[in-house]
PDB file of C-alpha atoms in Angstrom:
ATOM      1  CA  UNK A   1     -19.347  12.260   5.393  1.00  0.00           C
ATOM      2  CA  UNK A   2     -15.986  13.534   5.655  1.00  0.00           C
ATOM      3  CA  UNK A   3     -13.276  11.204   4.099  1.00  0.00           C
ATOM      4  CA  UNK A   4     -11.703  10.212   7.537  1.00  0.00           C
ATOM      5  CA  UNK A   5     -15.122   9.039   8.531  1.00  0.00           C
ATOM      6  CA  UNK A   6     -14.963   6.714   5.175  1.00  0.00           C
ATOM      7  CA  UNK A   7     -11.951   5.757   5.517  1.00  0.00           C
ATOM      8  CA  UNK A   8     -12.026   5.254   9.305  1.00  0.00           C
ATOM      9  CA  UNK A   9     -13.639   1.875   9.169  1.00  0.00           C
ATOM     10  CA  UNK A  10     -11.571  -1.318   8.733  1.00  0.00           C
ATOM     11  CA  UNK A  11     -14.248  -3.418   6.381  1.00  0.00           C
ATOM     12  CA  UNK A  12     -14.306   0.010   4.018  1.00  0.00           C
ATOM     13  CA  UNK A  13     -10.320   0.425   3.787  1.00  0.00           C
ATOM     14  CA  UNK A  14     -10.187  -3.317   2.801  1.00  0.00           C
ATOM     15  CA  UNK A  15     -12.679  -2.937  -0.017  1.00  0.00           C
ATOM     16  CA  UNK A  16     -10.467  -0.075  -1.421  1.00  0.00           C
ATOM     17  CA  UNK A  17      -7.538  -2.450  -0.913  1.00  0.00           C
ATOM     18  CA  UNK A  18      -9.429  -5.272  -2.856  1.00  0.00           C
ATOM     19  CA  UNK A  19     -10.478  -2.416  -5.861  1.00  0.00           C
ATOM     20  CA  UNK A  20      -6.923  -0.855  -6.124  1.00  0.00           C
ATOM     21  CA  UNK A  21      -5.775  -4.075  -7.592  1.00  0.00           C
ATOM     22  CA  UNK A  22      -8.249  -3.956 -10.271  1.00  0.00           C
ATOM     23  CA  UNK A  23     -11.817  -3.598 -10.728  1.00  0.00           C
ATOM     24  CA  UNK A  24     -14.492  -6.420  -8.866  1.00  0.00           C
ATOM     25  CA  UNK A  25     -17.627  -7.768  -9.006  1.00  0.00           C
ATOM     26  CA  UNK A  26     -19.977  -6.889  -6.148  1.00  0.00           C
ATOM     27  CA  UNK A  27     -19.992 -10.713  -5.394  1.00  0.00           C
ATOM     28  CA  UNK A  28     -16.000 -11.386  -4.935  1.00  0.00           C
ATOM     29  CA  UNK A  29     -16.103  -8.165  -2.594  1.00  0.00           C
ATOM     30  CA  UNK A  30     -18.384  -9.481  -0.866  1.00  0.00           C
ATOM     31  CA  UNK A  31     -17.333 -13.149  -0.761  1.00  0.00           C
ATOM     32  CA  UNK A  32     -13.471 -12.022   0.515  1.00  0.00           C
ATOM     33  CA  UNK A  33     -15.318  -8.817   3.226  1.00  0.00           C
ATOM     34  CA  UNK A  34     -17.385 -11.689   4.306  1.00  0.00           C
ATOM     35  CA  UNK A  35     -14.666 -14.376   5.239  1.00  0.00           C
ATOM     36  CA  UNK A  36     -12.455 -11.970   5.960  1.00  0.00           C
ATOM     37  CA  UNK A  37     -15.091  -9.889   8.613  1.00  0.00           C
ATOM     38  CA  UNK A  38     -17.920 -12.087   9.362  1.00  0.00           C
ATOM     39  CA  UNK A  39     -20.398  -9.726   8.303  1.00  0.00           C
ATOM     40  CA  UNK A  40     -23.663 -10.462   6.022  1.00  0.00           C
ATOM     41  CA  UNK A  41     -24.267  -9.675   2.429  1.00  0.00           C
ATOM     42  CA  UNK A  42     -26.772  -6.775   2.889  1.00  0.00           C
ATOM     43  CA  UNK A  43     -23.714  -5.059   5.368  1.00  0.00           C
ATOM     44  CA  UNK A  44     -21.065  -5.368   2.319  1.00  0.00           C
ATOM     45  CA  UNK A  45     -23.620  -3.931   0.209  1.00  0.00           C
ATOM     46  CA  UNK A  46     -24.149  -0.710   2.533  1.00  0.00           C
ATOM     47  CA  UNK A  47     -19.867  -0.134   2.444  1.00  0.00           C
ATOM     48  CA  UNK A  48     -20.127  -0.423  -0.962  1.00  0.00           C
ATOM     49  CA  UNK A  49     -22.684   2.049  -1.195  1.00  0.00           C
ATOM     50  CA  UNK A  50     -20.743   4.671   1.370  1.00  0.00           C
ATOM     51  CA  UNK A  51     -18.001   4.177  -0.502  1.00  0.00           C
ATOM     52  CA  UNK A  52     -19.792   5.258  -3.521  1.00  0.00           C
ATOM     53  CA  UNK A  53     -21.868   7.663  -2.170  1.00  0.00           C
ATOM     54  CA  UNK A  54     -18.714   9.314  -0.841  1.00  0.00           C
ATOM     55  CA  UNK A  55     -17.331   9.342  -4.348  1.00  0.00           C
ATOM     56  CA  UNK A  56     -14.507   6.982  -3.438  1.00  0.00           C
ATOM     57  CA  UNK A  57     -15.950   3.892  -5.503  1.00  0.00           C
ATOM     58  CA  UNK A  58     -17.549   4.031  -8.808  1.00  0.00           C
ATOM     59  CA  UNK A  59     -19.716   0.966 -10.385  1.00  0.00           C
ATOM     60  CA  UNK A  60     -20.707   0.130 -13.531  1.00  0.00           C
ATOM     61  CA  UNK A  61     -23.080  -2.697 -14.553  1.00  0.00           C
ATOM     62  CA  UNK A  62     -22.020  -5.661 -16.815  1.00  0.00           C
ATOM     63  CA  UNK A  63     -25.236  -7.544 -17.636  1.00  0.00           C
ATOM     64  CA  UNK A  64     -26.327  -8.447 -14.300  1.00  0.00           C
ATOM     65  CA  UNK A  65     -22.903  -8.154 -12.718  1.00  0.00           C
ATOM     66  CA  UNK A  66     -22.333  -4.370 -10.905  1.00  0.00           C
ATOM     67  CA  UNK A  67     -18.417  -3.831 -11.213  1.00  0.00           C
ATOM     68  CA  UNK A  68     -16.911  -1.754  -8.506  1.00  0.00           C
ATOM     69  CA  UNK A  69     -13.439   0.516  -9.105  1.00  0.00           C
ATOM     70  CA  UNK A  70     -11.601   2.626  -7.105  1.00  0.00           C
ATOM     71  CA  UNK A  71     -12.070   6.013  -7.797  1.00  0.00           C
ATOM     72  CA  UNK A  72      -9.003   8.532  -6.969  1.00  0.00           C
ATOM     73  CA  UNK A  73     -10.284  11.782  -6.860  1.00  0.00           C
ATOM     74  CA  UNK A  74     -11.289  11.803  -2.978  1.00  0.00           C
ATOM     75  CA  UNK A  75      -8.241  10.120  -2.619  1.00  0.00           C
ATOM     76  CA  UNK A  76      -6.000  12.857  -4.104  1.00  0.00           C
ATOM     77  CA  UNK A  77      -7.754  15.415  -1.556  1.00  0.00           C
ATOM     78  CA  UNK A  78      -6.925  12.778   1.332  1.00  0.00           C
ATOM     79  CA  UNK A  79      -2.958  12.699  -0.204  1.00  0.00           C
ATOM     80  CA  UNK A  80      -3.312  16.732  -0.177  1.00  0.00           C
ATOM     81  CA  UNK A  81      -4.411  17.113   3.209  1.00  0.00           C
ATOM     82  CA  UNK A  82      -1.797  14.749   4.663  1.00  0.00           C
ATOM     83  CA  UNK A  83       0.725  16.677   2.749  1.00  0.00           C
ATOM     84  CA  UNK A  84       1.285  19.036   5.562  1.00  0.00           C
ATOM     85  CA  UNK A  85       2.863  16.209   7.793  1.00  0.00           C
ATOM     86  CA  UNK A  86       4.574  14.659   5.344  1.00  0.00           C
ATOM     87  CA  UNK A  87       7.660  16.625   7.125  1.00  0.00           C
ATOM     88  CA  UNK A  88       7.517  14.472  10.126  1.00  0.00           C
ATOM     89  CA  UNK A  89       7.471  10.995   8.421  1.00  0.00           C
ATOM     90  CA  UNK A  90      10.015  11.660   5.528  1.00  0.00           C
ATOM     91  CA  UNK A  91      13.584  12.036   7.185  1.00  0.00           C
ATOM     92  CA  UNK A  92      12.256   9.156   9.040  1.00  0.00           C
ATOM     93  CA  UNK A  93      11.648   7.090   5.689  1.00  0.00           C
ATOM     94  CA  UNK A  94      14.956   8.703   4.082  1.00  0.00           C
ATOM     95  CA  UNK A  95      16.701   7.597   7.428  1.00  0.00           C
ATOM     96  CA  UNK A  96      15.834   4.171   6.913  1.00  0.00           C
ATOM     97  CA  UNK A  97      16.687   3.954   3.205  1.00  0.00           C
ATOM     98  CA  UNK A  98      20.257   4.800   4.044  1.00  0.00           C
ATOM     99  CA  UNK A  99      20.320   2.354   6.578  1.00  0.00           C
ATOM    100  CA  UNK A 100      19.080  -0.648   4.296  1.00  0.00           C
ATOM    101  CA  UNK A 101      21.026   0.226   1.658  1.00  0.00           C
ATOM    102  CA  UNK A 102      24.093   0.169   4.047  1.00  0.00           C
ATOM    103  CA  UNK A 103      22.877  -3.099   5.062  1.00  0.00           C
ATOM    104  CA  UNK A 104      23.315  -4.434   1.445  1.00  0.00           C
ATOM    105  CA  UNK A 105      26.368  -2.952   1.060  1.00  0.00           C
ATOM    106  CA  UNK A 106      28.025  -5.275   4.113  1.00  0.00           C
ATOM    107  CA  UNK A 107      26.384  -8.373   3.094  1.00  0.00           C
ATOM    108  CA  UNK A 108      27.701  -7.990  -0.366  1.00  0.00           C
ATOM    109  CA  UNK A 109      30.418 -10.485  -1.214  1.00  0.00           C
ATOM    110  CA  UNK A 110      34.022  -9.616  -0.672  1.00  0.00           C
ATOM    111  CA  UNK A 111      35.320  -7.084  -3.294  1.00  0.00           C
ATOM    112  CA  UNK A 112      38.671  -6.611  -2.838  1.00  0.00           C
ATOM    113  CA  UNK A 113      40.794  -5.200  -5.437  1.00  0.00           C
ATOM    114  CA  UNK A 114      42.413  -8.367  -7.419  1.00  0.00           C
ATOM    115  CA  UNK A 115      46.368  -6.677  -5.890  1.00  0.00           C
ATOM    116  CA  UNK A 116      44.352  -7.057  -2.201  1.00  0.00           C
ATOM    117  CA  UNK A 117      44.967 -10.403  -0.054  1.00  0.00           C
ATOM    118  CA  UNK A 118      42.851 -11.495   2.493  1.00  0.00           C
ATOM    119  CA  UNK A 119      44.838 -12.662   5.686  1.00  0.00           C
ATOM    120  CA  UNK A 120      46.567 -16.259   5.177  1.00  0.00           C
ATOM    121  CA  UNK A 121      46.388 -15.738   1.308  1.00  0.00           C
ATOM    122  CA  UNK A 122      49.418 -15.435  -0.999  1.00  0.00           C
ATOM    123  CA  UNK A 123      49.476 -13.170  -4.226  1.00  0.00           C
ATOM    124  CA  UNK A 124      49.076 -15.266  -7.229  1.00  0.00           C
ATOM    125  CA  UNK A 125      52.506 -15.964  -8.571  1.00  0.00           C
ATOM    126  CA  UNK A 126      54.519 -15.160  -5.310  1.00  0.00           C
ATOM    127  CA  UNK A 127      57.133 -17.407  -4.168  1.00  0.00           C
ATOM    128  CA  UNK A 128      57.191 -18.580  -0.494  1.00  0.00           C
TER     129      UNK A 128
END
C-alpha cells in the first residue's frame, strides 16, 4: 500500500495525530477513534494494523497492554516526496510571516522617542 493510500483515510491520519503526542495504549486509541468516528472496536483494530503493516506504527506489548508509537521512517519518505512542491507553498508561508509580524509591529504600544510629542501634548518642562 502506497503511503498516500495510508494516509488517505481520515480515521488513520487521526491515529497518527493521537501517537505523535506520545505513545498509546490500543484501548485509548480506540476509545477517542471510536467517539470521535463511530466506528467499532474490531475497525480501530484493522487501522491500527495498516498502519503497522505499512511501517508507519510500531507496537510493543506491556503485560497485556499493546502500546502503539508513531514510527517516522515512512514519514520521512512522505516529507521527501513532497519536497518537490515545497516551492509553491513557501513564498506563500514567508509572505504571510511578514505580514503578521507587520501586524505586531502596529499594534505595539506607542514608541515615540522621549524628545517626540504626540498632538495636544507639551514637552516636559516647557512653559506655555
Amino acid at each position: 500500500m502506497h503511503a498516500f493510500d495510508v494516509l488517505g483515510d481520515p480515521v488513520r491520519r487521526r491515529i497518527l495525530e493521537l501517537l505523535a503526542d506520545g505513545e498509546r495504549s490500543s484501548g485509548e486509541v480506540s476509545g477517542v477513534i471510536r467517539e470521535e468516528f463511530g466506528i467499532s472496536q474490531p475497525a480501530v483494530s484493522q487501522h491500527l494494523k495498516v498502519l503497522r503493516d505499512t511501517g508507519f506504527a510500531v507496537v510493543r506489548a506491556e503485560g497485556t497492554r499493546r502500546l502503539y508509537a508513531v514510527d517516522s521512517t515512512p514519514l520521512r519518505e512522505v516529507d521527501a516526496w513532497l519536497d518537490r512542491f515545497r516551492r509553491f507553498w513557501t513564498p506563500h508561508l514567508d509572505a504571510l510571516a511578514t505580514e503578521i509580524a507587520r501586524g505586531k509591529r502596529a499594534r505595539r504600544p506607542d514608541r515615540r522617542a522621549p524628545d517626540e510629542q504626540s498632538p495636544g501634548q507639551e514637552a516636559a518642562g516647557s512653559q506655555p
